[in-house]
Amino acid sequence: MTIKELANELNISTTTVSRVLTGQEKKYRISAKTAQKVKDLAKTHQFAPNQIARNLRLQKTNTIGLIIPDISNPFFANLARTIEVALRKRNKMVLLCDTKDDTAVEEESIGLLLARKVDGLLVAPVGEKWEHLEKSNTTPIVLIDRYFEDKKIPYITTDNYAGSYEATSYLISKGHQRIACVQGRINTSANKNRVEGFQRALRDHQINTTHTLVLGDDYSVENGYRSTKILLENPELPTAIFALNNQIALGVMKAINEAGLHIPENISLLSFDEQPYFELLSPPLSAIKQPMEGIGITAVETLFELLEGKRATNSRLKPTLIPRASVKSILKP
């Protein structure tokens, strides 16, 4: 059965039927009663609109490309889910690519998505190179999490500097001065801002930086583990470790446990990135919670502003400190 035949049976226009079947009845103020009649008849005849033909006619695919660096990281997995739900509400389908935090794979993924004529791109980039992102040409693109400050590509991220500053200040308020920072990818915006926030808090609280150390080179469990093993070789251990993402924090915990030490009795630990399982750990892990849902929804809204020809603005959303038992107070009475 065609749209025309549905319209004839209901004695309404084909335009009305088409608008109902594409979810536009509210936009065109079609009555709920008429819309339901169209849906019921379409269901009875098992009718489905030819979406491919419609897309070709409108020169749209109703698909959005989503590129993330690591689907196994709970932060990006939850972010992808939030984005998928937000896009589905707007009748858009997601094509997902996982770059494994590899710039070459990221560049290849962008090419593949552009070849499929996606309507727009949401990219959580590796964050070390940007030139290949400009290949999107007229296809709107919004960056998520990591970004490039001096480029014109709009981005949505956490206020990493503020979150890191608050986390470090919290550790200092508990009496910690020998604080080690295990960082992620050195040349990425998120890492730079987090390290800057860490170091600024030390200076503002007049902490002797000879007792502090920044080490590490990526956002992996292995990096957290390897870096902590190095820290534990020093004769004077740090009293606290600040891990710059959730995966790093897990590696830190593994190394501390293997050494026969305990959190927080021997070393306190705080993670930049909250995960649902953190409160189930022993001890529950203190963390900076990123506004993950807000980032995903704002990124989708920003992309649609671009799709509608509007000018997009960058956003840095405020994170939240969640104190738990993994940080011990060592203040002298």
Short mmCIF file of C-alpha atoms in Angstrom, two decimals:
data_model
loop_
_atom_site.label_atom_id
_atom_site.label_comp_id
_atom_site.label_asym_id
_atom_site.label_seq_id
_atom_site.Cartn_x
_atom_site.Cartn_y
_atom_site.Cartn_z
CA MET A 1 0.00 0.00 0.00
CA THR A 2 1.27 3.46 -0.91
CA ILE A 3 0.86 6.77 0.91
CA LYS A 4 -1.64 7.80 -1.75
CA GLU A 5 -3.77 4.72 -1.10
CA LEU A 6 -3.66 5.36 2.66
CA ALA A 7 -4.74 8.96 2.07
CA ASN A 8 -7.61 7.91 -0.23
CA GLU A 9 -8.91 5.39 2.31
CA LEU A 10 -8.88 8.03 5.05
CA ASN A 11 -10.11 10.78 2.72
CA ILE A 12 -7.24 13.12 3.65
CA SER A 13 -4.28 14.53 1.73
CA THR A 14 -1.10 12.60 1.04
CA THR A 15 0.81 15.48 2.62
CA THR A 16 -0.99 14.95 5.93
CA VAL A 17 -0.28 11.21 5.85
CA SER A 18 3.38 11.82 5.05
CA ARG A 19 3.78 14.32 7.89
CA VAL A 20 2.22 11.95 10.41
CA LEU A 21 4.34 9.00 9.33
CA THR A 22 7.51 11.08 9.64
CA GLY A 23 6.62 12.32 13.12
CA GLN A 24 5.77 15.89 12.15
CA GLU A 25 2.12 16.02 13.21
CA LYS A 26 2.75 18.44 16.07
CA LYS A 27 4.89 20.71 13.93
CA TYR A 28 2.07 21.07 11.39
CA ARG A 29 -0.71 21.07 14.03
CA ILE A 30 -2.39 17.90 12.79
CA SER A 31 -5.00 16.78 15.29
CA ALA A 32 -4.20 13.85 17.56
CA LYS A 33 -7.34 12.08 16.30
CA THR A 34 -6.28 12.31 12.64
CA ALA A 35 -2.71 11.32 13.45
CA GLN A 36 -3.89 8.23 15.32
CA LYS A 37 -6.12 7.18 12.42
CA VAL A 38 -3.15 7.40 10.06
CA LYS A 39 -0.93 5.37 12.40
CA ASP A 40 -3.59 2.74 13.00
CA LEU A 41 -4.27 2.24 9.29
CA ALA A 42 -0.54 2.13 8.50
CA LYS A 43 -0.08 -0.50 11.20
CA THR A 44 -3.00 -2.54 9.90
CA HIS A 45 -1.46 -2.64 6.44
CA GLN A 46 2.10 -3.03 7.82
CA PHE A 47 3.06 0.11 5.96
CA ALA A 48 6.50 1.67 6.37
CA PRO A 49 7.57 4.81 4.51
CA ASN A 50 10.44 4.45 2.07
CA GLN A 51 12.97 6.34 4.16
CA ILE A 52 15.77 5.91 1.65
CA ALA A 53 13.74 7.49 -1.15
CA ARG A 54 12.69 10.31 1.17
CA ASN A 55 16.29 10.95 2.21
CA LEU A 56 17.43 11.07 -1.40
CA ARG A 57 14.70 13.56 -2.20
CA LEU A 58 15.60 15.78 0.75
CA GLN A 59 19.35 15.19 0.32
CA LYS A 60 19.58 14.06 3.96
CA THR A 61 20.39 10.69 5.52
CA ASN A 62 19.04 11.39 9.02
CA THR A 63 22.23 9.87 10.39
CA ILE A 64 24.85 11.42 12.67
CA GLY A 65 28.40 10.15 12.89
CA LEU A 66 29.69 9.65 16.44
CA ILE A 67 33.41 9.09 16.95
CA ILE A 68 34.82 8.21 20.37
CA PRO A 69 38.32 7.15 21.44
CA ASP A 70 37.48 4.11 23.60
CA ILE A 71 34.09 2.40 23.92
CA SER A 72 35.47 0.19 26.72
CA ASN A 73 35.93 3.28 28.90
CA PRO A 74 32.68 3.64 30.90
CA PHE A 75 32.79 7.42 30.52
CA PHE A 76 32.64 7.25 26.72
CA ALA A 77 30.21 4.31 26.73
CA ASN A 78 27.74 6.26 28.87
CA LEU A 79 28.34 9.39 26.82
CA ALA A 80 27.55 7.48 23.61
CA ARG A 81 24.33 6.16 25.14
CA THR A 82 23.24 9.65 26.19
CA ILE A 83 23.91 10.99 22.70
CA GLU A 84 22.11 8.09 21.01
CA VAL A 85 18.99 8.66 23.12
CA ALA A 86 19.04 12.42 22.45
CA LEU A 87 19.42 11.88 18.70
CA ARG A 88 16.71 9.22 18.54
CA LYS A 89 14.28 11.75 20.03
CA ARG A 90 15.12 13.94 17.04
CA ASN A 91 14.58 11.07 14.58
CA LYS A 92 18.28 10.70 13.87
CA MET A 93 20.23 7.44 13.76
CA VAL A 94 23.81 7.09 15.03
CA LEU A 95 26.76 5.57 13.18
CA LEU A 96 29.40 4.85 15.84
CA CYS A 97 33.17 4.57 15.32
CA ASP A 98 35.71 3.64 18.01
CA THR A 99 39.19 4.99 17.21
CA LYS A 100 41.04 3.13 20.00
CA ASP A 101 42.63 6.52 20.77
CA ASP A 102 44.52 6.36 17.46
CA THR A 103 44.64 9.48 15.28
CA ALA A 104 45.08 7.43 12.08
CA VAL A 105 41.93 5.42 12.84
CA GLU A 106 40.12 8.65 13.69
CA GLU A 107 41.04 10.15 10.32
CA GLU A 108 39.90 7.00 8.53
CA SER A 109 36.61 6.98 10.47
CA ILE A 110 35.85 10.56 9.48
CA GLY A 111 36.41 9.67 5.83
CA LEU A 112 34.10 6.66 6.08
CA LEU A 113 31.32 8.65 7.75
CA LEU A 114 31.56 11.50 5.26
CA ALA A 115 31.37 8.96 2.43
CA ARG A 116 28.09 7.75 3.94
CA LYS A 117 26.79 11.33 3.76
CA VAL A 118 26.05 11.74 7.47
CA ASP A 119 24.21 14.95 8.27
CA GLY A 120 26.68 15.90 11.00
CA LEU A 121 29.59 14.70 13.14
CA LEU A 122 30.05 14.46 16.89
CA VAL A 123 33.69 13.72 17.64
CA ALA A 124 35.49 13.02 20.90
CA PRO A 125 38.94 13.34 19.31
CA VAL A 126 42.24 11.81 20.27
CA GLY A 127 43.15 15.46 20.62
CA GLU A 128 46.73 15.63 19.38
CA LYS A 129 46.11 16.61 15.73
CA TRP A 130 43.30 18.58 14.16
CA GLU A 131 44.02 18.97 10.43
CA HIS A 132 41.95 15.94 9.36
CA LEU A 133 38.90 17.34 11.17
CA GLU A 134 38.71 20.12 8.60
CA LYS A 135 37.96 17.54 5.91
CA SER A 136 34.32 17.65 6.99
CA ASN A 137 34.00 20.74 4.75
CA THR A 138 30.30 21.67 4.81
CA THR A 139 29.30 18.86 7.18
CA PRO A 140 28.73 20.36 10.64
CA ILE A 141 31.03 19.04 13.37
CA VAL A 142 31.07 19.44 17.15
CA LEU A 143 33.92 18.25 19.37
CA ILE A 144 33.25 16.55 22.70
CA ASP A 145 35.52 16.34 25.76
CA ARG A 146 38.83 17.17 24.05
CA TYR A 147 39.14 20.15 21.75
CA PHE A 148 41.51 22.62 20.06
CA GLU A 149 41.48 26.03 21.70
CA ASP A 150 42.73 28.12 18.77
CA LYS A 151 40.55 26.46 16.11
CA LYS A 152 37.03 27.42 15.04
CA ILE A 153 35.53 23.97 15.61
CA PRO A 154 32.88 24.28 18.36
CA TYR A 155 33.31 22.07 21.42
CA ILE A 156 31.48 20.89 24.53
CA THR A 157 33.58 19.82 27.49
CA THR A 158 33.97 19.75 31.25
CA ASP A 159 35.69 22.65 32.99
CA ASN A 160 38.73 20.44 33.54
CA TYR A 161 40.82 23.20 35.09
CA ALA A 162 38.19 24.02 37.73
CA GLY A 163 37.58 20.35 38.54
CA SER A 164 41.27 19.62 38.96
CA TYR A 165 41.78 22.74 41.06
CA GLU A 166 38.93 21.73 43.37
CA ALA A 167 40.20 18.15 43.68
CA THR A 168 43.73 19.27 44.57
CA SER A 169 42.46 21.88 47.02
CA TYR A 170 40.38 19.17 48.70
CA LEU A 171 43.45 16.94 49.14
CA ILE A 172 45.38 19.87 50.58
CA SER A 173 42.51 20.65 52.97
CA LYS A 174 42.97 17.11 54.33
CA GLY A 175 46.62 17.85 55.12
CA HIS A 176 48.25 16.35 52.02
CA GLN A 177 51.33 18.09 50.62
CA ARG A 178 53.21 15.23 48.95
CA ILE A 179 50.68 14.76 46.15
CA ALA A 180 51.49 12.87 42.96
CA CYS A 181 49.51 13.43 39.76
CA VAL A 182 49.22 10.59 37.23
CA GLN A 183 48.25 12.24 33.96
CA GLY A 184 46.82 11.10 30.62
CA ARG A 185 47.77 12.01 27.04
CA ILE A 186 50.19 14.87 27.51
CA ASN A 187 49.29 16.99 24.45
CA THR A 188 45.50 16.84 24.80
CA SER A 189 43.42 19.79 26.00
CA ALA A 190 41.74 17.88 28.85
CA ASN A 191 45.05 16.71 30.26
CA LYS A 192 46.69 20.12 29.95
CA ASN A 193 43.82 21.82 31.76
CA ARG A 194 43.75 19.22 34.52
CA VAL A 195 47.50 19.45 35.11
CA GLU A 196 47.30 23.25 35.10
CA GLY A 197 44.50 23.17 37.68
CA PHE A 198 46.54 20.78 39.84
CA GLN A 199 49.66 22.94 39.71
CA ARG A 200 47.77 26.19 40.27
CA ALA A 201 46.12 24.82 43.40
CA LEU A 202 49.53 23.84 44.77
CA ARG A 203 50.87 27.34 44.17
CA ASP A 204 47.81 29.06 45.62
CA HIS A 205 48.10 26.97 48.78
CA GLN A 206 51.87 27.59 48.94
CA ILE A 207 52.75 23.91 48.67
CA ASN A 208 56.42 23.17 48.04
CA THR A 209 56.33 21.59 44.57
CA THR A 210 59.55 19.65 45.24
CA HIS A 211 57.28 17.19 47.07
CA THR A 212 54.95 16.81 44.08
CA LEU A 213 55.34 14.88 40.86
CA VAL A 214 53.47 14.69 37.56
CA LEU A 215 54.04 11.54 35.52
CA GLY A 216 52.26 9.29 33.02
CA ASP A 217 51.45 9.48 29.31
CA ASP A 218 47.99 8.10 28.46
CA TYR A 219 44.50 7.42 29.79
CA SER A 220 44.91 3.68 30.35
CA VAL A 221 44.83 1.30 33.31
CA GLU A 222 48.35 0.24 32.36
CA ASN A 223 49.60 3.82 32.60
CA GLY A 224 48.13 4.18 36.09
CA TYR A 225 49.70 0.90 37.15
CA ARG A 226 53.12 1.59 35.63
CA SER A 227 53.31 5.15 36.95
CA THR A 228 52.35 4.11 40.47
CA LYS A 229 55.01 1.38 40.47
CA ILE A 230 57.52 4.14 39.77
CA LEU A 231 56.14 6.27 42.60
CA LEU A 232 56.37 3.38 45.04
CA GLU A 233 60.09 2.98 44.31
CA ASN A 234 60.80 6.37 45.89
CA PRO A 235 62.00 6.30 49.50
CA GLU A 236 59.47 8.99 50.42
CA LEU A 237 56.02 7.94 49.25
CA PRO A 238 53.34 10.45 48.28
CA THR A 239 50.56 10.72 50.83
CA ALA A 240 48.00 11.11 48.05
CA ILE A 241 47.68 10.36 44.34
CA PHE A 242 45.45 12.31 41.96
CA ALA A 243 44.55 10.15 38.91
CA LEU A 244 43.44 12.19 35.91
CA ASN A 245 40.81 9.71 34.72
CA ASN A 246 38.90 6.66 35.89
CA GLN A 247 41.01 4.11 34.00
CA ILE A 248 44.23 5.53 35.44
CA ALA A 249 42.70 5.32 38.93
CA LEU A 250 42.09 1.58 38.52
CA GLY A 251 45.73 1.06 37.56
CA VAL A 252 46.83 3.07 40.61
CA MET A 253 44.69 0.88 42.88
CA LYS A 254 46.13 -2.29 41.39
CA ALA A 255 49.73 -1.20 41.96
CA ILE A 256 49.05 -0.08 45.54
CA ASN A 257 47.33 -3.38 46.38
CA GLU A 258 50.15 -5.43 44.84
CA ALA A 259 52.67 -3.57 46.98
CA GLY A 260 50.81 -4.64 50.12
CA LEU A 261 49.75 -1.09 50.85
CA HIS A 262 46.25 0.13 51.59
CA ILE A 263 44.00 3.00 50.51
CA PRO A 264 43.67 5.38 52.34
CA GLU A 265 45.77 4.16 55.31
CA ASN A 266 49.04 4.38 53.37
CA ILE A 267 48.10 6.46 50.32
CA SER A 268 44.94 8.44 49.58
CA LEU A 269 43.48 8.35 46.07
CA LEU A 270 41.19 10.69 44.14
CA SER A 271 40.06 10.22 40.53
CA PHE A 272 39.07 12.75 37.88
CA ASP A 273 36.00 10.88 36.54
CA GLU A 274 33.19 9.40 38.58
CA GLN A 275 31.82 5.98 37.70
CA PRO A 276 28.77 4.18 39.18
CA TYR A 277 30.94 1.37 40.54
CA PHE A 278 33.25 3.72 42.48
CA GLU A 279 30.94 3.75 45.50
CA LEU A 280 31.01 -0.08 45.50
CA LEU A 281 34.80 -0.33 45.76
CA SER A 282 36.61 -0.93 49.03
CA PRO A 283 37.16 1.78 50.00
CA PRO A 284 34.65 3.82 47.95
CA LEU A 285 36.64 6.07 45.63
CA SER A 286 36.59 9.88 45.84
CA ALA A 287 36.12 11.47 42.43
CA ILE A 288 35.43 14.51 40.31
CA LYS A 289 32.13 13.82 38.53
CA GLN A 290 31.90 15.14 35.01
CA PRO A 291 28.45 16.31 33.83
CA MET A 292 28.36 13.48 31.29
CA GLU A 293 24.65 13.70 30.52
CA GLY A 294 24.87 17.48 30.17
CA ILE A 295 27.84 17.17 27.82
CA GLY A 296 26.02 14.70 25.57
CA ILE A 297 22.75 16.62 25.41
CA THR A 298 24.48 19.98 24.91
CA ALA A 299 26.63 18.51 22.14
CA VAL A 300 23.51 17.30 20.30
CA GLU A 301 21.80 20.67 20.76
CA THR A 302 24.89 22.47 19.47
CA LEU A 303 25.09 20.23 16.41
CA PHE A 304 21.45 20.94 15.58
CA GLU A 305 22.11 24.66 15.86
CA LEU A 306 24.75 24.21 13.16
CA LEU A 307 22.40 22.07 11.06
CA GLU A 308 19.85 24.88 11.23
CA GLY A 309 22.43 27.40 10.04
CA LYS A 310 22.87 29.04 13.42
CA ARG A 311 26.11 30.04 15.09
CA ALA A 312 27.26 27.57 17.77
CA THR A 313 28.97 28.48 21.03
CA ASN A 314 31.50 26.53 23.07
CA SER A 315 30.53 25.21 26.50
CA ARG A 316 32.55 24.18 29.53
CA LEU A 317 30.26 22.51 32.05
CA LYS A 318 30.95 22.52 35.77
CA PRO A 319 32.06 19.23 37.39
CA THR A 320 31.29 18.14 40.97
CA LEU A 321 33.54 16.81 43.74
CA ILE A 322 32.28 13.61 45.38
CA PRO A 323 34.29 12.95 48.57
CA ARG A 324 34.44 9.36 49.80
CA ALA A 325 36.54 7.16 52.07
CA SER A 326 39.56 6.85 49.74
CA VAL A 327 40.94 10.18 51.00
CA LYS A 328 42.26 10.23 54.56
CA SER A 329 42.75 13.34 56.67
CA ILE A 330 46.33 13.60 57.92
CA LEU A 331 45.92 16.95 59.62
CA LYS A 332 47.74 17.18 62.91
CA PRO A 333 45.47 17.68 65.93
#
